[in-house]
Tab-separated table of C-alpha atoms (C1' of nucleotides) in Angstrom:
chain	number	residue	atom	x	y	z
A	1400	MET	CA	-18.737	-39.319	10.329
A	1401	ASN	CA	-19.715	-37.553	7.629
A	1402	ILE	CA	-18.440	-33.473	6.785
A	1403	GLY	CA	-21.689	-32.189	7.774
A	1404	HIS	CA	-21.810	-33.774	11.232
A	1405	ALA	CA	-18.333	-32.910	11.679
A	1406	SER	CA	-19.395	-29.120	10.586
A	1407	LYS	CA	-22.212	-29.187	13.106
A	1408	ARG	CA	-20.041	-30.741	15.872
A	1409	SER	CA	-17.401	-28.141	15.210
A	1410	GLY	CA	-18.978	-25.175	14.489
A	1411	VAL	CA	-16.765	-24.791	10.804
A	1412	SER	CA	-18.659	-24.873	7.601
A	1413	THR	CA	-18.210	-27.901	5.328
A	1414	LYS	CA	-17.175	-24.856	2.851
A	1415	MET	CA	-14.397	-24.313	5.709
A	1416	ILE	CA	-13.446	-27.696	6.645
A	1417	ARG	CA	-12.356	-28.633	2.668
A	1418	TYR	CA	-10.955	-25.255	2.193
A	1419	TYR	CA	-8.319	-25.706	5.396
A	1420	GLU	CA	-8.104	-29.674	4.250
A	1421	GLN	CA	-7.165	-28.040	0.387
A	1422	THR	CA	-4.770	-25.497	1.750
A	1423	GLY	CA	-3.084	-28.047	3.993
A	1424	LEU	CA	-4.203	-26.873	7.406
A	1425	ILE	CA	-5.279	-30.010	8.418
A	1426	PRO	CA	-4.710	-33.577	6.855
A	1427	LYS	CA	-6.712	-35.083	4.020
A	1428	ALA	CA	-9.389	-36.801	5.632
A	1429	ALA	CA	-10.041	-40.266	5.518
A	1430	ARG	CA	-12.425	-41.411	2.995
A	1431	GLN	CA	-15.510	-43.960	3.037
A	1432	ASP	CA	-16.431	-46.224	0.384
A	1433	SER	CA	-18.835	-44.357	-0.775
A	1434	GLY	CA	-15.812	-41.199	-1.368
A	1435	TYR	CA	-17.698	-39.077	1.356
A	1436	ARG	CA	-14.769	-37.511	3.709
A	1437	ASP	CA	-14.779	-39.548	7.190
A	1438	TYR	CA	-13.732	-37.696	10.493
A	1439	ASP	CA	-13.405	-39.185	13.830
A	1440	ASP	CA	-13.441	-37.532	17.169
A	1441	ALA	CA	-9.957	-36.230	16.901
A	1442	ASP	CA	-11.198	-34.033	13.867
A	1443	VAL	CA	-13.507	-33.007	15.546
A	1444	HIS	CA	-11.536	-31.778	18.265
A	1445	ARG	CA	-8.909	-29.944	16.162
A	1446	LEU	CA	-11.613	-28.617	14.153
A	1447	ARG	CA	-12.736	-26.942	17.212
A	1448	PHE	CA	-9.778	-25.700	17.849
A	1449	ILE	CA	-9.377	-24.106	14.405
A	1450	ARG	CA	-12.686	-22.373	14.757
A	1451	ARG	CA	-11.601	-21.082	18.653
A	1452	ALA	CA	-8.796	-19.737	17.375
A	1453	ARG	CA	-10.387	-17.834	14.795
A	1454	ASP	CA	-12.860	-16.177	16.826
A	1455	LEU	CA	-9.505	-14.809	18.386
A	1456	GLY	CA	-8.567	-13.046	15.601
A	1457	PHE	CA	-5.607	-15.539	14.519
A	1458	THR	CA	-4.715	-15.986	10.889
A	1459	VAL	CA	-5.025	-19.173	9.235
A	1460	GLY	CA	-1.375	-18.903	8.440
A	1461	GLN	CA	-1.242	-18.563	12.731
A	1462	ILE	CA	-3.441	-21.169	13.173
A	1463	GLY	CA	-1.143	-23.297	11.591
A	1464	ALA	CA	1.641	-22.690	14.029
A	1465	LEU	CA	-0.407	-23.255	16.854
A	1466	LEU	CA	-1.497	-26.408	15.630
A	1467	GLU	CA	2.027	-27.024	15.499
A	1468	LEU	CA	2.663	-25.748	19.040
A	1469	TRP	CA	-0.691	-27.850	19.744
A	1470	SER	CA	1.066	-30.818	18.644
A	1471	ASP	CA	4.392	-30.535	19.782
A	1472	ARG	CA	5.061	-31.761	23.468
A	1473	SER	CA	8.126	-30.496	23.539
A	1474	ARG	CA	7.807	-26.951	23.094
A	1475	ALA	CA	7.958	-24.392	26.040
A	1476	SER	CA	4.623	-22.499	27.367
A	1477	ALA	CA	6.865	-19.799	26.931
A	1478	ASP	CA	6.868	-20.239	22.888
A	1479	VAL	CA	3.116	-20.083	23.076
A	1480	LYS	CA	2.572	-17.293	25.568
A	1481	SER	CA	4.800	-14.921	23.139
A	1482	PHE	CA	3.055	-16.186	20.287
A	1483	ALA	CA	-0.180	-14.823	22.308
A	1484	LEU	CA	1.356	-11.739	23.631
A	1485	ASP	CA	2.511	-10.972	19.981
A	1486	HIS	CA	-1.204	-11.467	18.806
A	1487	ILE	CA	-2.460	-8.905	22.051
A	1488	ALA	CA	-0.043	-6.170	20.641
A	1489	GLN	CA	-1.324	-6.622	17.285
A	1490	LEU	CA	-4.809	-6.476	17.996
A	1491	LYS	CA	-4.466	-3.146	20.106
A	1492	GLU	CA	-2.779	-1.628	17.340
A	1493	LYS	CA	-5.871	-2.380	14.800
A	1494	ILE	CA	-8.137	-0.920	17.924
A	1495	ALA	CA	-5.755	2.139	17.925
A	1496	GLU	CA	-6.183	2.788	14.397
A	1497	ILE	CA	-10.067	2.221	14.766
A	1498	GLU	CA	-10.312	4.145	17.682
A	1499	ALA	CA	-8.227	7.482	15.895
A	1500	MET	CA	-10.767	7.116	12.899
A	1501	VAL	CA	-13.636	7.577	15.312
A	1502	ARG	CA	-12.109	10.698	16.853
A	1503	THR	CA	-11.911	12.189	13.448
A	1504	LEU	CA	-14.930	11.518	12.658
A	1505	GLU	CA	-16.764	12.339	16.079
A	1506	THR	CA	-14.876	15.661	16.328
A	1507	LEU	CA	-16.297	16.290	12.472
A	1508	ALA	CA	-19.527	15.453	13.673
A	1509	ASP	CA	-19.540	17.672	16.889
A	1510	HIS	CA	-19.173	20.410	14.335
A	1511	CYS	CA	-22.234	19.224	12.122
A	1512	HIS	CA	-25.162	21.201	12.680
A	1513	GLY	CA	-27.188	18.202	11.501
A	1514	ASP	CA	-30.011	20.019	10.839
A	1515	ASP	CA	-31.269	21.008	7.155
A	1516	ARG	CA	-28.888	23.449	5.898
A	1517	PRO	CA	-26.057	22.080	3.361
A	1518	GLU	CA	-22.781	23.146	5.373
A	1519	CYS	CA	-21.464	20.339	7.004
A	1520	PRO	CA	-17.879	20.269	8.152
A	1521	ILE	CA	-17.784	16.611	8.038
A	1522	ILE	CA	-17.647	16.784	4.300
A	1523	GLU	CA	-15.471	19.739	4.022
A	1524	GLY	CA	-13.204	18.202	6.080
A	1525	LEU	CA	-12.845	15.042	4.023
A	1526	ALA	CA	-12.938	17.705	0.988
A	1527	ASP	CA	-10.049	19.788	2.451
A	1528	GLY	CA	-8.716	17.935	5.044
A	1529	ASN	CA	-8.093	21.158	7.312
A	1530	GLY	CA	-6.599	20.509	10.951
A	1531	THR	CA	-9.325	18.428	12.265
A	1532	PHE	CA	-7.669	15.936	10.036
A	1533	SER	CA	-4.756	14.528	12.401
A	1534	THR	CA	-3.054	12.466	9.863
A	1535	PRO	CA	-2.617	8.819	9.979
A	1536	GLY	CA	0.723	9.146	9.031
A	1537	GLN	CA	1.061	5.639	7.180
A	1538	ARG	CA	-1.329	3.975	4.432
A	1539	GLU	CA	-0.901	0.804	5.858
A	1540	PRO	CA	-2.861	-2.423	4.632
A	1541	ARG	CA	-6.797	-2.117	5.548
A	1542	HIS	CA	-8.494	-5.150	6.160
A	1543	PHE	CA	-8.959	-4.530	9.927
A	1544	GLY	CA	-12.426	-5.469	9.223
A	1545	GLN	CA	-13.130	-9.442	9.481
A	1546	PRO	CA	-13.276	-10.619	6.603
A	1547	GLY	CA	-16.551	-12.278	5.278
A	1548	GLU	CA	-18.174	-10.094	7.114
A	1549	HIS	CA	-20.838	-7.467	5.959
A	1550	PRO	CA	-23.190	-6.383	8.312
A	1551	ALA	CA	-26.530	-5.573	6.833
A	1552	ARG	CA	-27.063	-2.239	8.794
A	1553	ARG	CA	-29.662	0.519	8.028
A	1554	ARG	CA	-28.043	2.878	5.348
A	1555	SER	CA	-29.367	6.429	4.119
A	1556	ASP	CA	-30.416	6.708	0.471
A	1557	ALA	CA	-27.431	7.815	-1.218
A	1558	ALA	CA	-25.471	4.838	0.649
A	1559	ARG	CA	-28.086	2.460	-0.662
A	1560	ARG	CA	-28.114	3.807	-4.149
A	1561	ALA	CA	-24.486	3.763	-3.931
A	1562	THR	CA	-23.772	0.296	-3.682
A	1563	HIS	CA	-26.630	-1.253	-5.130
A	1564	GLN	CA	-26.396	0.227	-8.288
B	86	MET	CA	-1.318	15.896	-15.915
B	87	ASN	CA	-0.409	12.462	-16.145
B	88	ILE	CA	-2.116	9.315	-13.628
B	89	GLY	CA	1.600	9.073	-12.197
B	90	HIS	CA	1.174	12.831	-11.266
B	91	ALA	CA	-2.534	12.892	-10.110
B	92	SER	CA	-1.387	9.569	-8.031
B	93	LYS	CA	1.794	11.509	-6.412
B	94	ARG	CA	-0.532	14.733	-5.631
B	95	SER	CA	-3.875	12.488	-3.830
B	96	GLY	CA	-1.879	9.929	-2.147
B	97	VAL	CA	-3.622	7.218	-4.154
B	98	SER	CA	-1.603	4.897	-5.926
B	99	THR	CA	-2.018	4.739	-9.980
B	100	LYS	CA	-3.465	1.127	-9.826
B	101	MET	CA	-6.280	2.505	-7.326
B	102	ILE	CA	-6.907	5.563	-9.330
B	103	ARG	CA	-7.529	3.143	-12.577
B	104	TYR	CA	-9.317	0.500	-10.226
B	105	TYR	CA	-11.620	3.664	-8.911
B	106	GLU	CA	-12.175	4.427	-12.916
B	107	GLN	CA	-12.977	0.935	-13.832
B	108	THR	CA	-15.908	0.153	-10.995
B	109	GLY	CA	-17.415	3.485	-11.727
B	110	LEU	CA	-16.576	5.363	-8.048
B	111	ILE	CA	-14.480	8.028	-10.356
B	112	PRO	CA	-16.108	9.259	-13.861
B	113	LYS	CA	-13.862	8.452	-16.879
B	114	ALA	CA	-10.788	10.232	-16.999
B	115	ALA	CA	-9.836	12.485	-20.212
B	116	ARG	CA	-7.859	11.651	-22.434
B	117	GLN	CA	-4.487	13.207	-23.692
B	118	ASP	CA	-3.566	12.542	-27.884
B	119	SER	CA	-1.005	9.694	-26.254
B	120	GLY	CA	-4.065	7.661	-24.741
B	121	TYR	CA	-3.336	8.466	-21.998
B	122	ARG	CA	-5.383	9.581	-18.531
B	123	ASP	CA	-5.487	13.165	-18.275
B	124	TYR	CA	-6.499	14.630	-14.923
B	125	ASP	CA	-7.047	18.131	-13.769
B	126	ASP	CA	-7.104	19.985	-10.429
B	127	ALA	CA	-10.102	18.881	-10.038
B	128	ASP	CA	-10.059	14.949	-10.497
B	129	VAL	CA	-7.214	15.478	-7.783
B	130	HIS	CA	-9.210	16.942	-5.355
B	131	ARG	CA	-11.611	13.993	-5.449
B	132	LEU	CA	-8.628	11.570	-5.264
B	133	ARG	CA	-7.830	13.509	-1.928
B	134	PHE	CA	-11.287	13.113	-0.801
B	135	ILE	CA	-11.707	9.684	-1.467
B	136	ARG	CA	-8.011	8.516	0.310
B	137	ARG	CA	-9.499	10.390	3.205
B	138	ALA	CA	-12.234	8.757	3.328
B	139	ARG	CA	-10.443	5.375	3.231
B	140	ASP	CA	-8.417	6.752	6.077
B	141	LEU	CA	-11.335	6.358	8.139
B	142	GLY	CA	-12.788	3.148	7.283
B	143	PHE	CA	-15.177	4.044	4.775
B	144	THR	CA	-16.050	1.078	2.240
B	145	VAL	CA	-15.660	2.006	-1.495
B	146	GLY	CA	-19.390	2.073	-1.191
B	147	GLN	CA	-19.972	4.290	1.339
B	148	ILE	CA	-17.326	6.844	-0.214
B	149	GLY	CA	-20.051	6.527	-3.299
B	150	ALA	CA	-22.239	7.530	-0.782
B	151	LEU	CA	-20.583	10.474	0.391
B	152	LEU	CA	-19.138	11.657	-3.165
B	153	GLU	CA	-22.780	12.386	-3.652
B	154	LEU	CA	-23.067	14.009	-0.647
B	155	TRP	CA	-20.502	16.464	-1.573
B	156	SER	CA	-21.890	17.094	-4.813
B	157	ASP	CA	-25.227	17.713	-3.836
B	158	ARG	CA	-25.304	21.475	-2.395
B	159	SER	CA	-29.157	20.727	-1.633
B	160	ARG	CA	-28.441	18.015	0.917
B	161	ALA	CA	-29.012	18.823	4.731
B	162	SER	CA	-26.006	18.938	7.016
B	163	ALA	CA	-28.055	16.106	8.634
B	164	ASP	CA	-28.182	13.667	5.959
B	165	VAL	CA	-24.111	13.759	6.134
B	166	LYS	CA	-24.193	13.814	10.024
B	167	SER	CA	-26.586	10.707	10.311
B	168	PHE	CA	-24.152	8.643	7.978
B	169	ALA	CA	-21.345	9.661	9.375
B	170	LEU	CA	-22.597	8.546	13.049
B	171	ASP	CA	-23.522	5.494	11.583
B	172	HIS	CA	-20.312	4.503	10.433
B	173	ILE	CA	-19.323	5.251	13.859
B	174	ALA	CA	-21.215	3.421	15.399
B	175	GLN	CA	-20.168	0.303	13.389
B	176	LEU	CA	-16.510	1.643	13.842
B	177	LYS	CA	-17.122	1.030	17.507
B	178	GLU	CA	-18.659	-2.404	17.151
B	179	LYS	CA	-15.633	-3.502	15.867
B	180	ILE	CA	-13.603	-1.841	18.210
B	181	ALA	CA	-15.870	-3.776	20.829
B	182	GLU	CA	-15.078	-7.357	19.002
B	183	ILE	CA	-11.285	-7.094	19.185
B	184	GLU	CA	-11.790	-5.887	22.574
B	185	ALA	CA	-13.419	-9.039	23.380
B	186	MET	CA	-10.476	-10.999	21.626
B	187	VAL	CA	-8.162	-9.103	23.365
B	188	ARG	CA	-9.495	-9.747	26.792
B	189	THR	CA	-10.073	-13.385	26.285
B	190	LEU	CA	-6.615	-13.720	25.194
B	191	GLU	CA	-5.141	-11.589	27.965
B	192	THR	CA	-6.668	-13.710	30.580
B	193	LEU	CA	-5.080	-16.841	29.004
B	194	ALA	CA	-1.965	-15.385	28.835
B	195	ASP	CA	-2.296	-14.678	32.599
B	196	HIS	CA	-2.512	-18.271	33.633
B	197	CYS	CA	-0.072	-19.449	31.531
B	198	HIS	CA	3.698	-19.426	33.228
B	199	GLY	CA	5.808	-18.843	30.277
B	200	ASP	CA	8.624	-20.549	31.181
B	201	ASP	CA	9.942	-23.698	29.585
B	202	ARG	CA	7.657	-26.333	31.022
B	203	PRO	CA	5.373	-27.513	28.326
B	204	GLU	CA	2.031	-26.666	30.068
B	205	CYS	CA	0.034	-23.954	28.605
B	206	PRO	CA	-3.119	-22.743	29.447
B	207	ILE	CA	-3.427	-20.652	26.196
B	208	ILE	CA	-3.162	-23.978	24.169
B	209	GLU	CA	-5.800	-25.641	26.257
B	210	GLY	CA	-8.338	-22.823	26.102
B	211	LEU	CA	-7.670	-23.290	22.443
B	212	ALA	CA	-8.120	-27.518	22.933
B	213	ASP	CA	-10.930	-27.196	25.565
B	214	GLY	CA	-12.449	-24.379	25.780
B	215	ASN	CA	-15.791	-23.181	26.515
B	216	GLY	CA	-16.951	-21.983	23.121
B	217	THR	CA	-17.397	-18.352	23.300
B	218	PHE	CA	-14.551	-17.972	25.646
B	219	SER	CA	-16.512	-14.806	26.805
B	220	THR	CA	-16.221	-15.489	30.315
B	221	PRO	CA	-13.312	-17.539	31.157
B	222	GLY	CA	-15.428	-19.522	33.673
B	223	GLN	CA	-13.432	-23.175	33.976
B	224	ARG	CA	-14.744	-26.371	33.998
B	225	GLU	CA	-13.762	-29.677	33.808
B	226	PRO	CA	-9.808	-30.727	34.551
B	227	ARG	CA	-8.094	-30.333	31.622
B	228	HIS	CA	-5.620	-33.237	30.126
B	229	PHE	CA	-3.361	-32.903	27.134
B	230	GLY	CA	-5.535	-34.206	24.145
B	231	GLN	CA	-3.228	-34.875	21.007
B	232	PRO	CA	-4.874	-34.392	17.696
B	233	GLY	CA	-3.935	-37.077	15.750
B	234	GLU	CA	-0.599	-37.388	13.525
B	235	HIS	CA	0.690	-33.866	12.365
B	236	PRO	CA	1.695	-35.255	8.702
B	237	ALA	CA	5.209	-33.347	7.036
B	238	ARG	CA	4.028	-30.153	8.343
B	239	ARG	CA	7.449	-30.426	10.631
B	240	ARG	CA	8.865	-26.791	11.207
B	241	SER	CA	10.533	-25.942	14.455
B	242	ASP	CA	9.971	-22.113	15.321
B	243	ALA	CA	6.632	-22.059	13.036
B	244	ALA	CA	5.163	-19.442	15.417
B	245	ARG	CA	8.015	-16.828	14.052
B	246	ARG	CA	7.479	-17.386	11.017
B	247	ALA	CA	3.678	-17.152	11.289
B	248	THR	CA	3.815	-13.904	12.511
B	249	HIS	CA	6.191	-12.287	10.228
B	250	GLN	CA	4.447	-13.597	7.024
C	266	DA	C1'	18.876	6.092	-32.320
C	267	DT	C1'	18.642	3.684	-27.232
C	268	DG	C1'	17.622	3.883	-23.097
C	269	DG	C1'	14.837	4.437	-19.327
C	270	DT	C1'	10.654	5.366	-17.382
C	271	DG	C1'	5.850	5.984	-17.684
C	272	DC	C1'	1.725	4.310	-19.173
C	273	DT	C1'	-1.573	1.326	-21.362
C	274	DT	C1'	-4.528	-2.978	-21.064
C	275	DC	C1'	-5.446	-7.508	-18.732
C	276	DC	C1'	-4.991	-11.451	-15.722
C	277	DA	C1'	-4.154	-13.229	-11.187
C	278	DA	C1'	-3.180	-12.999	-6.885
C	279	DC	C1'	-3.971	-12.281	-1.538
C	280	DC	C1'	-7.438	-13.544	2.741
C	281	DA	C1'	-11.626	-15.703	4.382
C	282	DT	C1'	-16.139	-17.496	2.895
C	283	DG	C1'	-20.039	-18.127	0.981
C	284	DG	C1'	-23.060	-19.288	-3.702
C	285	DG	C1'	-24.253	-22.362	-6.825
C	286	DA	C1'	-24.092	-25.731	-10.601
C	287	DA	C1'	-24.108	-30.966	-11.846
C	288	DG	C1'	-23.788	-35.057	-10.253
C	289	DG	C1'	-23.167	-39.303	-7.134
C	290	DT	C1'	-24.469	-41.900	-2.398
C	291	DC	C1'	-27.422	-43.451	1.005
C	292	DA	C1'	-31.919	-43.963	3.505
C	293	DA	C1'	-36.959	-43.652	3.856
C	294	DG	C1'	-41.702	-44.322	2.298
C	295	DC	C1'	-44.605	-45.898	-1.459
D	1411	DG	C1'	-38.975	-52.249	-7.271
D	1412	DC	C1'	-38.856	-46.572	-7.597
D	1413	DT	C1'	-39.025	-41.638	-6.288
D	1414	DT	C1'	-37.235	-38.313	-3.123
D	1415	DG	C1'	-34.938	-35.549	-0.158
D	1416	DA	C1'	-31.012	-35.166	2.137
D	1417	DC	C1'	-26.521	-35.134	2.220
D	1418	DC	C1'	-22.096	-35.876	-0.346
D	1419	DT	C1'	-18.346	-34.802	-4.385
D	1420	DT	C1'	-15.474	-31.624	-6.883
D	1421	DC	C1'	-15.072	-27.272	-9.895
D	1422	DC	C1'	-16.001	-22.723	-10.686
D	1423	DC	C1'	-17.011	-17.652	-9.592
D	1424	DA	C1'	-17.889	-13.497	-5.990
D	1425	DT	C1'	-16.556	-10.818	-2.605
D	1426	DG	C1'	-13.459	-6.208	-1.371
D	1427	DG	C1'	-9.080	-3.063	-1.518
D	1428	DT	C1'	-5.052	-3.604	-3.325
D	1429	DT	C1'	-0.797	-5.154	-5.211
D	1430	DG	C1'	1.953	-7.637	-8.813
D	1431	DG	C1'	3.763	-8.924	-13.131
D	1432	DA	C1'	3.366	-9.113	-17.971
D	1433	DA	C1'	3.136	-7.108	-23.148
D	1434	DG	C1'	3.396	-3.505	-25.552
D	1435	DC	C1'	2.660	1.205	-26.708
D	1436	DA	C1'	4.286	6.635	-25.683
D	1437	DC	C1'	7.412	9.926	-24.598
D	1438	DC	C1'	11.907	12.158	-22.889
D	1439	DA	C1'	16.556	12.937	-22.584
D	1440	DT	C1'	20.690	12.192	-24.441
DNA sequence: ATGGTGCTTCCAACCATGGGAAGGTCAAGC
DNA sequence: GCTTGACCTTCCCATGGTTGGAAGCACCAT
């Protein structure tokens, strides 16, 4: 089976399949006479596993561990469970972080008239950090976003100008 | 004021300050005779603005727009407000995504005994799950499909290592 | 003057993904 | 046969935000 077919059947892009092979997450694929990579059902199965794990927010490093747990018939289900619970806790932390942002922004926005006058507590809050900011203590790694995901959305003129300049 | 001092006073690392200058988010800094960058209070003020905006999850591009809105005394507060509301909606979307992951994982984990036996619905869900996981409606008897040989990536407690890396 | 620290620039890495170029392979149609 | 087009190969580049490091000056205190 060619890589394209394996890609369609697994939902993992060909780019990613090659990348996973290159980084050692999956073993080197067999090759056809032509030099094309050759996949079988077991490979597709593993790729689907990977895609589902990614959909659940696991990093590639974590997926490597999950693959090992998958293939290790002697490991206890408790090992898997604690791994999952760990990840759940991480995700919840992330949610809490973003919720804090939302709360702050909503507070600021609530106090903004949103009319044609220039006074704006939102900008002032950013500029002067007056009480409205319950400071998030530590400045931790940012990327709460799913990488590669840059949703095209409607933006104000100012935003468009700034990003497309 | 040297960059190090400006960094301490603004909470933005020197690396980031140079990066922001390089990418045009902030204007090129003045220079001292020595060639060192020279900052004044207004610069620090702007850097703090940036840091707070980052803490609220705005991208650098969005911050550029916010800086414009900040310095534009004629803009209506409605402009800022819609910008903020837009961002809030975005953050909420992200929260919903992660919450969906959590829900799925919790469902899987709930069904896992978490004892020393190997049977584990979490791994099985990843291996044989129904694509979206959104509703854990189970189909199919599941059996333990092992992927092909797993090469030399033989690590005992890979799970612990992966979560701590 | 010597050492330590701060500053400069440049270059690379992280993660996951996508884009694209330059070229090889294959199966179909004429 | 030969062309076309879809597919595959490897290689390099870009993203976003940040950090790390190296090589080499500038500054300050002793």
